CSV table of C-alpha atoms in Angstrom, one decimal:
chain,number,residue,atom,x,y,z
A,1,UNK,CA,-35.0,-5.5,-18.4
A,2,UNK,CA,-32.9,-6.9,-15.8
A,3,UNK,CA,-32.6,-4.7,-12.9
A,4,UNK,CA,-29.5,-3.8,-10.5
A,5,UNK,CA,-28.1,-6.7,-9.0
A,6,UNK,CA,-26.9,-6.7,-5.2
A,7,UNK,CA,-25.5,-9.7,-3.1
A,8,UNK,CA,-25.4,-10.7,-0.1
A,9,UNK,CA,-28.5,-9.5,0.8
A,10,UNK,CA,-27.4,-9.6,4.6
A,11,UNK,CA,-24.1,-9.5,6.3
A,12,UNK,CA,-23.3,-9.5,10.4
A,13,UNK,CA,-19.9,-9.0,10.9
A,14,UNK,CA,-17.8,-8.2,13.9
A,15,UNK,CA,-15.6,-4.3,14.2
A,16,UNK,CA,-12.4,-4.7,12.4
A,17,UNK,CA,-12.9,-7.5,10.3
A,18,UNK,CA,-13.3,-7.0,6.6
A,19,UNK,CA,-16.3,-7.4,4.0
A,20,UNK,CA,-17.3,-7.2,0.0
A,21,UNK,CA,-20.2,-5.8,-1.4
A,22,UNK,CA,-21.0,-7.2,-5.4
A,23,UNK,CA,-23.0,-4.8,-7.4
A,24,UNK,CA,-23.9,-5.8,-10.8
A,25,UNK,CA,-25.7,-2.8,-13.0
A,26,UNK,CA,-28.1,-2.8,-15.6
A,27,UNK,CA,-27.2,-4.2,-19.0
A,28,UNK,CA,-25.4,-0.8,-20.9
A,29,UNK,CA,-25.4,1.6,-18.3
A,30,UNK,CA,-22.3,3.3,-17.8
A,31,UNK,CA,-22.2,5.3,-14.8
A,32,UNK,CA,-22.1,2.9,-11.2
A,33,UNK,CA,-22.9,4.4,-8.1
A,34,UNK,CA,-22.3,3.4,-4.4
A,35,UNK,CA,-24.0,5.2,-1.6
A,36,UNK,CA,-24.3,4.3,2.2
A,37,UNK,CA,-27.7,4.9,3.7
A,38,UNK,CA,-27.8,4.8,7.7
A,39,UNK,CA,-30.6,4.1,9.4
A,40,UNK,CA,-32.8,7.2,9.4
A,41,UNK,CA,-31.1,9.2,6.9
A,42,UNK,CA,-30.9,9.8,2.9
A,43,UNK,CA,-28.5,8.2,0.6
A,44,UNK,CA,-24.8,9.7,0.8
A,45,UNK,CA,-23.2,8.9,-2.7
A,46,UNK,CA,-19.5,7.2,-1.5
A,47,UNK,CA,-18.3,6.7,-5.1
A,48,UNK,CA,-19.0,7.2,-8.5
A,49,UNK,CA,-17.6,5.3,-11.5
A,50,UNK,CA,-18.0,6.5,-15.5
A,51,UNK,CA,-17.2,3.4,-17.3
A,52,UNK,CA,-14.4,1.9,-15.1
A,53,UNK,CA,-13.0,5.3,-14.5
A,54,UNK,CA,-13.8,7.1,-10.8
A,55,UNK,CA,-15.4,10.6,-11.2
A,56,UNK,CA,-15.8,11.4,-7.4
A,57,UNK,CA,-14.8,9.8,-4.3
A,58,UNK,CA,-14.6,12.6,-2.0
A,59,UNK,CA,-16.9,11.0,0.4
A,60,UNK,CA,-15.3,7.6,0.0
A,61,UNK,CA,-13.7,7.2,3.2
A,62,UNK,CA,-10.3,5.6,1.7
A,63,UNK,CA,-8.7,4.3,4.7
A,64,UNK,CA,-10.9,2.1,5.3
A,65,UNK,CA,-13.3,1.7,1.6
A,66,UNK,CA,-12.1,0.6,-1.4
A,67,UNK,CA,-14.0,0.1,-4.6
A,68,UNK,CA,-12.9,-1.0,-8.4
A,69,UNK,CA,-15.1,-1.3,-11.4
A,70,UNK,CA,-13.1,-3.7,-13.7
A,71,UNK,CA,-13.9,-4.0,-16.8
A,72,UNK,CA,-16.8,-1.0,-17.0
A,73,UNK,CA,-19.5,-3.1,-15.7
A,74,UNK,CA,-19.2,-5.3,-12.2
A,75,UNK,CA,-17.8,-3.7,-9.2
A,76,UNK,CA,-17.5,-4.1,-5.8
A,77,UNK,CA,-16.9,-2.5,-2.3
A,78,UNK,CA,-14.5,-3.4,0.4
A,79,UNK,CA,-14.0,-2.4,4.3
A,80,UNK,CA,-11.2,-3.2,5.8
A,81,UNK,CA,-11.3,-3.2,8.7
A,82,UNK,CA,-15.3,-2.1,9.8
A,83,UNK,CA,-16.1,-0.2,12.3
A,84,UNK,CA,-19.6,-0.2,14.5
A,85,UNK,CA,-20.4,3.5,12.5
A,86,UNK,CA,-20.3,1.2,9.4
A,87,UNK,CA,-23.4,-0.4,10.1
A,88,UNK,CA,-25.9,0.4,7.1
A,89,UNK,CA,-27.5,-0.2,4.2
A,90,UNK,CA,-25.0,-0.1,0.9
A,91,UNK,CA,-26.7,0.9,-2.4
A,92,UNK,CA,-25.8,0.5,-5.8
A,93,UNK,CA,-27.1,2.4,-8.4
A,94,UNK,CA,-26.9,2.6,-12.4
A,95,UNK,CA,-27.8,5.0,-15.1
A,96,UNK,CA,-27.6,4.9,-18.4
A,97,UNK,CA,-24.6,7.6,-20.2
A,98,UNK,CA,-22.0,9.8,-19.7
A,99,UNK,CA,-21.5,13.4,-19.3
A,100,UNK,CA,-25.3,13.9,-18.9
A,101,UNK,CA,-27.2,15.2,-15.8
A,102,UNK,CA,-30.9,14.4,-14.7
A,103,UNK,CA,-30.9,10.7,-15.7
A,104,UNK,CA,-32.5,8.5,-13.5
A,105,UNK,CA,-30.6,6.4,-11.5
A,106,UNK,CA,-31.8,2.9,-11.3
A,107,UNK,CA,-31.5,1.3,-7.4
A,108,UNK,CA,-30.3,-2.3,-6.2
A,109,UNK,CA,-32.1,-3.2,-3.2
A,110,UNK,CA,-28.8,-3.1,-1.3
A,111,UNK,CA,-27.1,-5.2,1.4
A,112,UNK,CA,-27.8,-4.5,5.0
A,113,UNK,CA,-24.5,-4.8,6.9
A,114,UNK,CA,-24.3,-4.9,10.6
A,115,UNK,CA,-21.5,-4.7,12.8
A,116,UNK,CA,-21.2,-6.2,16.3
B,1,UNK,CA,-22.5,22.4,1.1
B,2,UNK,CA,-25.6,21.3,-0.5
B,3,UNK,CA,-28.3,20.0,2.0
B,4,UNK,CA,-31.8,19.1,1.1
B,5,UNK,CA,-34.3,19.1,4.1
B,6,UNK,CA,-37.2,17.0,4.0
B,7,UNK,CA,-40.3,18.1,6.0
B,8,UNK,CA,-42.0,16.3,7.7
B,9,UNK,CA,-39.8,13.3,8.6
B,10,UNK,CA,-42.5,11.6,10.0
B,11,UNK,CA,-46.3,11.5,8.7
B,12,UNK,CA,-49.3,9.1,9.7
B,13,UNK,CA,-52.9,9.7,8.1
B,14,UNK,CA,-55.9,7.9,7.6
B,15,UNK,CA,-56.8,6.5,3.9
B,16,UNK,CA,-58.4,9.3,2.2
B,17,UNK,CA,-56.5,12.1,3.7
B,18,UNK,CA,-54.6,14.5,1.0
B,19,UNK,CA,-51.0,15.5,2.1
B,20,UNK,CA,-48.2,17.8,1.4
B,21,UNK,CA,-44.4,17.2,2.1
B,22,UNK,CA,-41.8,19.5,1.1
B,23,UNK,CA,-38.4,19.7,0.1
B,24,UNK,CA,-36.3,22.6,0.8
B,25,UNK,CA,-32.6,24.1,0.1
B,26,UNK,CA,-30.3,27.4,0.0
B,27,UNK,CA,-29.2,25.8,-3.0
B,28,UNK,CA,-29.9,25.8,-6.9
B,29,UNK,CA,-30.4,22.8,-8.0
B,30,UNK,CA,-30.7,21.7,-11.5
B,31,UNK,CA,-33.3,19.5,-11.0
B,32,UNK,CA,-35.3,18.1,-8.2
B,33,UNK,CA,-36.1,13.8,-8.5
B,34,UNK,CA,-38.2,12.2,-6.3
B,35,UNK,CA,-38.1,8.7,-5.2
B,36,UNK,CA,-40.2,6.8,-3.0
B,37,UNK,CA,-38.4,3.2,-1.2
B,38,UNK,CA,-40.0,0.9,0.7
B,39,UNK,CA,-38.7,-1.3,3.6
B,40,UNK,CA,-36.2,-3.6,2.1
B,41,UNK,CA,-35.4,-2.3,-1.5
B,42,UNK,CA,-34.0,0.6,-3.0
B,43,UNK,CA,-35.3,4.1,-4.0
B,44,UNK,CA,-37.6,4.2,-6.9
B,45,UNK,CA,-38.0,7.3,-9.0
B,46,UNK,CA,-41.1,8.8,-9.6
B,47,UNK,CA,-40.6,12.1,-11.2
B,48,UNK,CA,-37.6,14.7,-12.2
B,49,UNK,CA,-38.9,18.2,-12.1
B,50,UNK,CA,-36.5,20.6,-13.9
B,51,UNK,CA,-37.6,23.9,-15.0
B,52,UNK,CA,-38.6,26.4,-12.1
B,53,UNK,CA,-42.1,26.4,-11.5
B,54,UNK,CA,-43.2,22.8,-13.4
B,55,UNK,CA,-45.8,21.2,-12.1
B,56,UNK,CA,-45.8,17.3,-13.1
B,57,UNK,CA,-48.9,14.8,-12.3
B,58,UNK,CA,-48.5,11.3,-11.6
B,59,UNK,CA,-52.1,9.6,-10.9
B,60,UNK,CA,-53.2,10.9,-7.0
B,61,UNK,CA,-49.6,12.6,-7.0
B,62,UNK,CA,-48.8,16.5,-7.8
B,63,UNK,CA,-44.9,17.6,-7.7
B,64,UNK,CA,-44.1,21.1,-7.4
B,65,UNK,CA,-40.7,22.4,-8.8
B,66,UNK,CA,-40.2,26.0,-6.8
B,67,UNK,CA,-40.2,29.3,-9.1
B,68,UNK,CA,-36.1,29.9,-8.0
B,69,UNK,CA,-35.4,26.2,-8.2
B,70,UNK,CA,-34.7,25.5,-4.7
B,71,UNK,CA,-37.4,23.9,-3.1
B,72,UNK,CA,-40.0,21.0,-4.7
B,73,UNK,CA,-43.4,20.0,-3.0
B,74,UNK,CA,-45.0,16.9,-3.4
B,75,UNK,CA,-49.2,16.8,-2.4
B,76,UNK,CA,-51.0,13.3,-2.2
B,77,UNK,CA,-54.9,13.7,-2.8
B,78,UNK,CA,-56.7,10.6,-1.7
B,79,UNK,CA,-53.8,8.4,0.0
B,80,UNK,CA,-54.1,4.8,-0.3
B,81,UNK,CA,-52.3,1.9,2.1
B,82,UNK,CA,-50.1,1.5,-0.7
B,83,UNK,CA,-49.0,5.0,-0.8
B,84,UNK,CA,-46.6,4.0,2.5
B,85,UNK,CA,-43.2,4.4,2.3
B,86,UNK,CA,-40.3,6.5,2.2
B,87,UNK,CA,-40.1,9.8,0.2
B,88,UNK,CA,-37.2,11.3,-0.9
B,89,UNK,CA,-35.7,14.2,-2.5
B,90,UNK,CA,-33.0,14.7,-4.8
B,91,UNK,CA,-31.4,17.5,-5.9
B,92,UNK,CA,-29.2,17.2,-8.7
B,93,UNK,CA,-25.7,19.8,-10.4
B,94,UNK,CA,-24.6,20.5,-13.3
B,95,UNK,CA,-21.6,19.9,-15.2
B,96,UNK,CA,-21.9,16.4,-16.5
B,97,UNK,CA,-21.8,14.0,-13.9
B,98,UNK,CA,-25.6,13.5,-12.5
B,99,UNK,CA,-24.7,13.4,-9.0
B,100,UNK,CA,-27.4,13.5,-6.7
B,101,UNK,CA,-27.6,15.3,-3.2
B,102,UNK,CA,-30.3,13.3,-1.2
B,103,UNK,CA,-33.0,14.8,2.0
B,104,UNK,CA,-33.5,12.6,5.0
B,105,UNK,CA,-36.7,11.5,3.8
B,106,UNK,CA,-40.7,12.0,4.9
B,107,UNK,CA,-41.4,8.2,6.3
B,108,UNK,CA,-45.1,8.1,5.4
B,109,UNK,CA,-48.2,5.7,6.6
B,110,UNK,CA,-51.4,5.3,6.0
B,111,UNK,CA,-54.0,3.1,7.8
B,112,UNK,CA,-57.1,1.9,6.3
């Protein structure tokens, strides 16, 4: 089975200009998941999408992130504009239903953003 | 809030060594997952723990779920170079929505 797809791989950017992050999850599953992991630290979960329906964004910080899941599969993550705190490494993450807890959630190997 | 913390965050042994690095909260948790991720990709999950007390083996690994649910352990008998990486913690709620709360991690090495 295919695994969670990520791209770009890399991205430099400079403070206040914008990028997108593609995320494309494992064949089925219906629960997405974008978390930001800065250098040293855990993953902190910024969104989480049910099908193409957002169950929590209270971490999302939404004047400057946006993120859509059309369709129930794809989705992507925007900043606009970044700032230099922005730099890290953006995770997406699948699992399989809906409405049930202790699933595994299946990684992307992310896209390391930097800002100069 | 819920906050995992991961002890310790840093950890160098020689091959052969056995370790222990724990996991530990104020907070119930449903269930405790541990991944391991190495430079350049994303976690991997090796185990979810979820009754109080369980004890799970995985080859040379031994997770620890604590009695009240609030703490996990995780002891590595024998570690191997390819043991390195970065362990982390999990902790998952309830009510539907599998969110998970992660530590800051143990960065592990070991040298041959």
């Amino acid at each position: 089975e295919a695994g969670v797809a990520q791209s770009p791989r890399y991205k430099i950017i400079e403070k206040r200009q914008s990028v997108a992050f593609w995320c494309n999850p494992i064949s089925g599953h219906a629960t997405l998941y974008w978390y930001q992991q800065i250098l040293g630290q855990g993953p902190k979960l910024l969104i989480q999408f049910q099908n193409n329906g957002v169950v929590d964004d209270s971490q999302l910080p939404k004047d400057r992130f946006s993120a859509e899941r059309l369709k129930g599969v794809d989705s992507t993550l925007k900043i606009q504009p970044a700032k230099l705190e922005d730099s890290a490494v953006y995770l997406c993450a699948s699992s399989l239903g809906v409405g049930l807890d202790n699933q595994p959630q299946h990684f992307g190997d992310g896209t390391r953003l930097s800002i100069l | 809030t819920q906050l995992l913390e991961q002890s310790p965050q840093f950890l160098s042994i020689q091959e052969g060594e056995n370790l222990t690095v724990y996991c530990n909260s104020s907070s119930v948790f449903s269930s405790l997952q541990w991944y391991r991720q190495e430079p350049g990709e994303g976690p991997v999950l090796l185990v979810t723990v979820v009754t109080g007390g369980e004890v799970k083996k995985l080859k040379r690994l031994t997770f620890q779920f604590g009695d009240a649910r609030k703490d996990s352990s995780l002891h590595i008998t024998a570690a191997q170079p390819g043991d390195t990486g970065l362990y982390l913690c999990a902790g998952a709620g309830s009510g539907g929505y599998n969110k998970l709360i992660f530590g800051a991690g143990t960065r592990l090495a070991v040298h041959p």
